[in-house]
């Protein structure tokens, strides 16, 4: 954090809790309004493009008569939970690039598959077979370009004195799982995939919605034909219950060394990251999917008040 401006803001929550809508709201703020929140100009990254690419890859494999690679089925969770670590490390690499370190993604299917294979090897998963790559090349070409373009946009927009990098993702565990969640589930494990140099610059804003309400809103926001959109995609119900049935932010807040923070073990050290919850159980954000001219002014004003309180902490 530089002065009162946040360098990196992790925007976390269960699916459909309002994260993407809050990002849209932050984009609509003028410079003075954002500054009063302690934010610079928002620059965005999230991991949904990788999830979508993995679904596209599995669909292509199935059409070719091959078993899915990443998921147990088209509406099922990951076949191997270690794919969560793969997903997080892909995002962590993009964040590092946006902040000025590392090599940007190559905008080709081969480049994307090479990145995935490299991280799969790190976590003990087998490489994608050479016979599978030709099947995935054409379907993944557009996904690879979209991912590389998003990172390029973040690099171009990043300004170390005037921007805030907003990093959105959701993590959780099975419904009723004991806490703390065991790796590779949950935020404790996911945030531990980011290096200390990034976490030391970061703050966490958690958007609080109950798991049951998250499932309801997830069903309501899904719009056929817009599966690639973070505002309108739907997570399969089985995934919602088996991988987003609970999360561990509350546990982390309650077991931190310092009040108002969460402790992340990474790179052989423990980083204490300031964290706050924004209560969105009464849904101040769904209206933000509409055209800004149609936003509900009372809901918008209340959301802004809660953002002020949470970000000040």
XYZ file of C-alpha atoms in Angstrom:
313
model
C 0.000 0.000 0.000
C 1.389 3.372 -1.040
C 0.138 6.205 1.193
C -3.599 5.619 1.324
C -3.714 3.951 -2.095
C -4.005 0.181 -2.193
C -1.561 -1.438 -4.606
C -3.202 -4.866 -4.784
C -6.750 -5.672 -3.683
C -7.806 -9.319 -3.540
C -11.569 -9.362 -4.073
C -12.757 -12.703 -2.720
C -16.119 -14.412 -2.166
C -18.203 -17.450 -3.006
C -19.529 -17.457 -6.599
C -22.276 -14.955 -7.454
C -21.686 -13.004 -4.238
C -21.143 -9.702 -6.048
C -17.406 -9.593 -6.802
C -17.669 -8.884 -10.520
C -20.455 -6.377 -9.936
C -18.279 -4.523 -7.412
C -15.488 -4.404 -9.985
C -17.950 -2.835 -12.413
C -18.945 -0.291 -9.788
C -15.322 0.609 -9.075
C -14.772 1.177 -12.790
C -17.638 3.687 -12.779
C -16.093 5.856 -10.042
C -14.281 9.023 -10.985
C -10.720 9.585 -9.797
C -11.719 11.612 -6.732
C -14.340 9.060 -5.599
C -11.863 6.213 -5.982
C -9.188 8.169 -4.108
C -11.520 8.708 -1.168
C -11.902 4.922 -1.000
C -8.117 4.552 -0.924
C -8.077 3.163 -4.460
C -6.273 4.126 -7.602
C -7.609 3.513 -11.091
C -8.802 -0.130 -11.072
C -6.822 -2.627 -13.146
C -8.429 -6.059 -13.247
C -7.387 -9.704 -13.346
C -9.319 -12.876 -12.474
C -9.004 -16.613 -13.052
C -12.308 -17.236 -14.831
C -10.741 -17.170 -18.334
C -8.652 -20.200 -17.336
C -11.677 -22.078 -15.962
C -13.538 -21.363 -19.196
C -10.556 -22.515 -21.268
C -10.400 -25.772 -19.313
C -14.115 -26.359 -19.937
C -13.597 -25.642 -23.655
C -10.692 -28.112 -23.718
C -12.751 -30.847 -22.080
C -15.658 -30.283 -24.456
C -13.289 -30.638 -27.414
C -11.847 -33.826 -25.959
C -15.308 -35.322 -25.473
C -16.328 -34.422 -29.041
C -13.226 -36.280 -30.218
C -14.227 -39.350 -28.221
C -11.634 -38.738 -25.509
C -12.236 -38.496 -21.758
C -12.180 -35.010 -20.222
C -8.783 -33.819 -19.051
C -9.496 -31.313 -16.305
C -12.962 -32.054 -14.919
C -14.731 -35.246 -13.914
C -17.475 -34.299 -16.378
C -18.851 -31.226 -18.118
C -20.961 -30.256 -15.108
C -18.665 -31.787 -12.486
C -15.809 -30.612 -10.225
C -12.133 -30.984 -11.083
C -11.178 -34.628 -11.602
C -8.116 -34.026 -9.396
C -8.307 -31.274 -6.742
C -4.695 -30.319 -7.487
C -6.063 -28.506 -10.540
C -7.074 -25.768 -8.038
C -3.381 -25.149 -7.428
C -2.736 -25.078 -11.171
C -5.501 -22.525 -11.594
C -4.199 -20.305 -8.787
C -0.600 -20.391 -9.989
C -1.716 -19.355 -13.475
C -3.429 -16.327 -11.942
C -0.472 -15.593 -9.642
C 1.844 -15.544 -12.668
C -0.458 -13.065 -14.424
C -0.490 -10.820 -11.348
C 3.311 -10.866 -11.246
C 3.459 -9.893 -14.935
C 0.986 -7.043 -14.427
C 3.133 -5.687 -11.594
C 6.258 -5.774 -13.733
C 7.745 -9.243 -13.318
C 7.808 -12.434 -15.340
C 6.998 -13.220 -18.964
C 3.564 -12.461 -20.414
C 1.425 -15.341 -21.690
C 2.037 -16.449 -25.271
C -1.213 -15.848 -27.218
C -1.375 -19.318 -28.769
C -2.988 -22.597 -27.794
C 0.444 -24.192 -27.610
C 1.701 -21.465 -25.315
C -1.299 -21.856 -23.016
C -0.927 -25.648 -22.898
C 2.812 -25.301 -22.186
C 2.043 -23.062 -19.189
C -0.554 -25.490 -17.893
C 1.754 -28.476 -18.348
C 4.608 -26.695 -16.540
C 2.456 -26.046 -13.478
C 0.842 -29.494 -13.610
C 4.346 -30.943 -13.347
C 5.062 -28.710 -10.326
C 2.045 -30.109 -8.448
C 2.566 -33.736 -9.500
C -0.026 -34.005 -12.271
C 0.799 -35.689 -15.597
C 1.451 -33.666 -18.717
C -1.252 -33.412 -21.358
C -0.609 -36.133 -23.915
C 1.004 -35.160 -27.213
C -1.841 -36.925 -29.025
C -4.350 -34.657 -27.236
C -2.719 -31.350 -28.160
C -3.810 -31.350 -31.835
C -7.397 -31.895 -30.689
C -7.223 -28.873 -28.360
C -5.265 -26.524 -30.615
C -8.140 -24.997 -32.595
C -10.693 -24.758 -29.734
C -8.139 -23.149 -27.410
C -6.729 -20.630 -29.891
C -9.324 -17.962 -29.104
C -9.091 -18.648 -25.355
C -5.310 -18.220 -25.408
C -5.605 -14.913 -27.272
C -8.247 -13.682 -24.826
C -6.082 -14.568 -21.810
C -2.959 -12.956 -23.264
C -4.933 -9.842 -24.204
C -6.309 -9.482 -20.666
C -2.799 -9.649 -19.205
C -1.477 -7.215 -21.820
C -4.300 -4.823 -20.924
C -3.384 -5.076 -17.239
C 0.283 -4.420 -17.985
C -0.608 -1.382 -20.099
C -3.010 -0.004 -17.496
C -0.830 -0.592 -14.446
C 0.693 2.528 -12.931
C 2.615 2.084 -9.661
C 1.573 5.512 -8.415
C -1.992 5.812 -9.706
C -3.555 2.339 -10.074
C -4.895 -0.482 -7.909
C -4.685 -4.042 -9.200
C -7.980 -5.776 -8.351
C -7.600 -9.573 -8.334
C -10.851 -11.539 -8.223
C -11.315 -15.233 -7.500
C -13.453 -17.652 -5.488
C -12.278 -20.630 -3.455
C -14.016 -22.972 -1.064
C -14.581 -26.564 -0.050
C -17.288 -29.221 0.223
C -20.488 -28.450 2.096
C -19.969 -29.246 5.767
C -16.192 -29.706 5.475
C -14.272 -29.247 8.755
C -12.199 -26.104 9.156
C -9.509 -25.218 8.424
C -9.928 -26.475 4.870
C -7.147 -28.770 3.772
C -5.042 -28.040 0.694
C -5.720 -27.623 -2.156
C -9.068 -26.177 -1.068
C -9.859 -22.764 0.367
C -8.285 -19.325 0.528
C -5.537 -20.255 2.979
C -4.018 -22.556 0.361
C -4.847 -20.367 -2.657
C -3.338 -17.165 -1.261
C -0.261 -19.166 -0.293
C 0.462 -19.618 -4.011
C 1.236 -15.902 -4.317
C 4.793 -14.868 -3.419
C 5.497 -12.778 -0.301
C 6.429 -9.747 -2.413
C 2.870 -9.579 -3.762
C 1.099 -10.407 -0.488
C 3.046 -7.727 1.367
C 1.513 -5.138 -0.999
C -1.986 -6.609 -0.791
C -5.232 -6.192 1.117
C -8.207 -8.576 1.103
C -11.829 -7.516 0.687
C -14.187 -10.446 1.255
C -17.772 -10.121 0.046
C -19.941 -11.933 2.586
C -22.869 -14.011 1.303
C -24.179 -17.267 2.786
C -23.494 -20.443 0.783
C -27.184 -21.133 0.198
C -27.737 -17.609 -1.106
C -24.624 -17.911 -3.269
C -26.178 -20.957 -4.950
C -29.480 -19.135 -5.532
C -27.795 -16.075 -7.033
C -25.597 -18.317 -9.170
C -28.693 -19.846 -10.745
C -30.271 -16.431 -11.284
C -27.263 -14.795 -12.979
C -26.614 -17.572 -15.538
C -27.511 -16.405 -19.041
C -27.228 -18.862 -21.930
C -24.722 -17.701 -24.526
C -22.759 -15.566 -22.054
C -20.778 -18.402 -20.417
C -17.513 -16.487 -20.943
C -18.733 -13.494 -18.914
C -17.884 -13.135 -15.229
C -21.182 -11.261 -14.768
C -23.473 -13.884 -16.290
C -21.863 -17.332 -16.211
C -23.298 -20.111 -14.060
C -21.291 -22.580 -11.971
C -22.716 -26.139 -12.119
C -24.792 -27.010 -9.055
C -22.630 -30.035 -8.207
C -19.549 -27.799 -8.188
C -21.332 -25.252 -5.999
C -21.968 -27.910 -3.366
C -18.741 -29.922 -3.596
C -16.226 -27.090 -4.087
C -18.050 -23.950 -2.909
C -20.226 -25.357 -0.138
C -18.214 -23.370 2.434
C -15.058 -21.318 2.658
C -12.411 -20.524 5.255
C -12.183 -16.719 5.467
C -14.046 -16.584 8.786
C -11.729 -19.222 10.233
C -8.672 -17.327 8.980
C -9.872 -14.036 10.480
C -10.502 -15.769 13.792
C -7.072 -17.450 13.936
C -4.804 -14.610 12.768
C -2.001 -13.218 14.907
C -3.289 -9.667 14.407
C -6.956 -8.609 14.504
C -8.347 -7.574 11.142
C -5.880 -9.664 9.185
C -5.290 -13.160 7.829
C -2.011 -15.091 8.015
C -0.697 -16.627 4.790
C 2.151 -19.145 4.738
C 4.165 -18.632 1.558
C 7.779 -18.779 0.444
C 8.986 -20.064 3.809
C 7.456 -17.172 5.747
C 4.083 -16.019 7.086
C 2.638 -12.800 5.723
C -0.070 -10.988 7.672
C -2.492 -9.479 5.151
C -5.054 -6.892 6.338
C -8.568 -8.116 5.533
C -12.138 -6.877 5.886
C -15.591 -8.258 5.146
C -18.267 -6.430 3.181
C -21.737 -7.679 4.123
C -23.701 -8.296 0.913
C -26.256 -10.736 2.284
C -29.032 -8.248 1.455
C -27.773 -8.056 -2.168
C -26.616 -4.555 -2.949
C -24.903 -5.656 -6.162
C -27.130 -7.663 -8.545
C -28.631 -4.447 -9.949
C -25.145 -3.433 -11.092
C -25.345 -5.961 -13.959
C -27.763 -3.578 -15.689
C -26.871 -0.453 -17.614
C -25.485 2.146 -15.166
C -28.377 4.460 -16.009
C -30.717 1.847 -14.489
C -28.781 1.283 -11.256
C -30.841 1.597 -8.083
C -29.588 4.774 -6.405
C -30.482 3.704 -2.853
C -28.698 0.340 -3.232
C -25.718 2.042 -4.867
C -25.420 4.571 -2.048
C -25.571 1.865 0.629
C -22.977 -0.218 -1.200
C -20.698 2.814 -1.335
C -21.100 3.413 2.415
C -20.148 -0.202 3.142
C -17.183 -0.029 0.803
C -15.960 3.094 2.593
C -16.127 1.326 5.977
C -14.559 -1.927 4.769
C -11.718 -0.366 2.793
C -10.914 2.049 5.616
C -10.245 -1.000 7.803
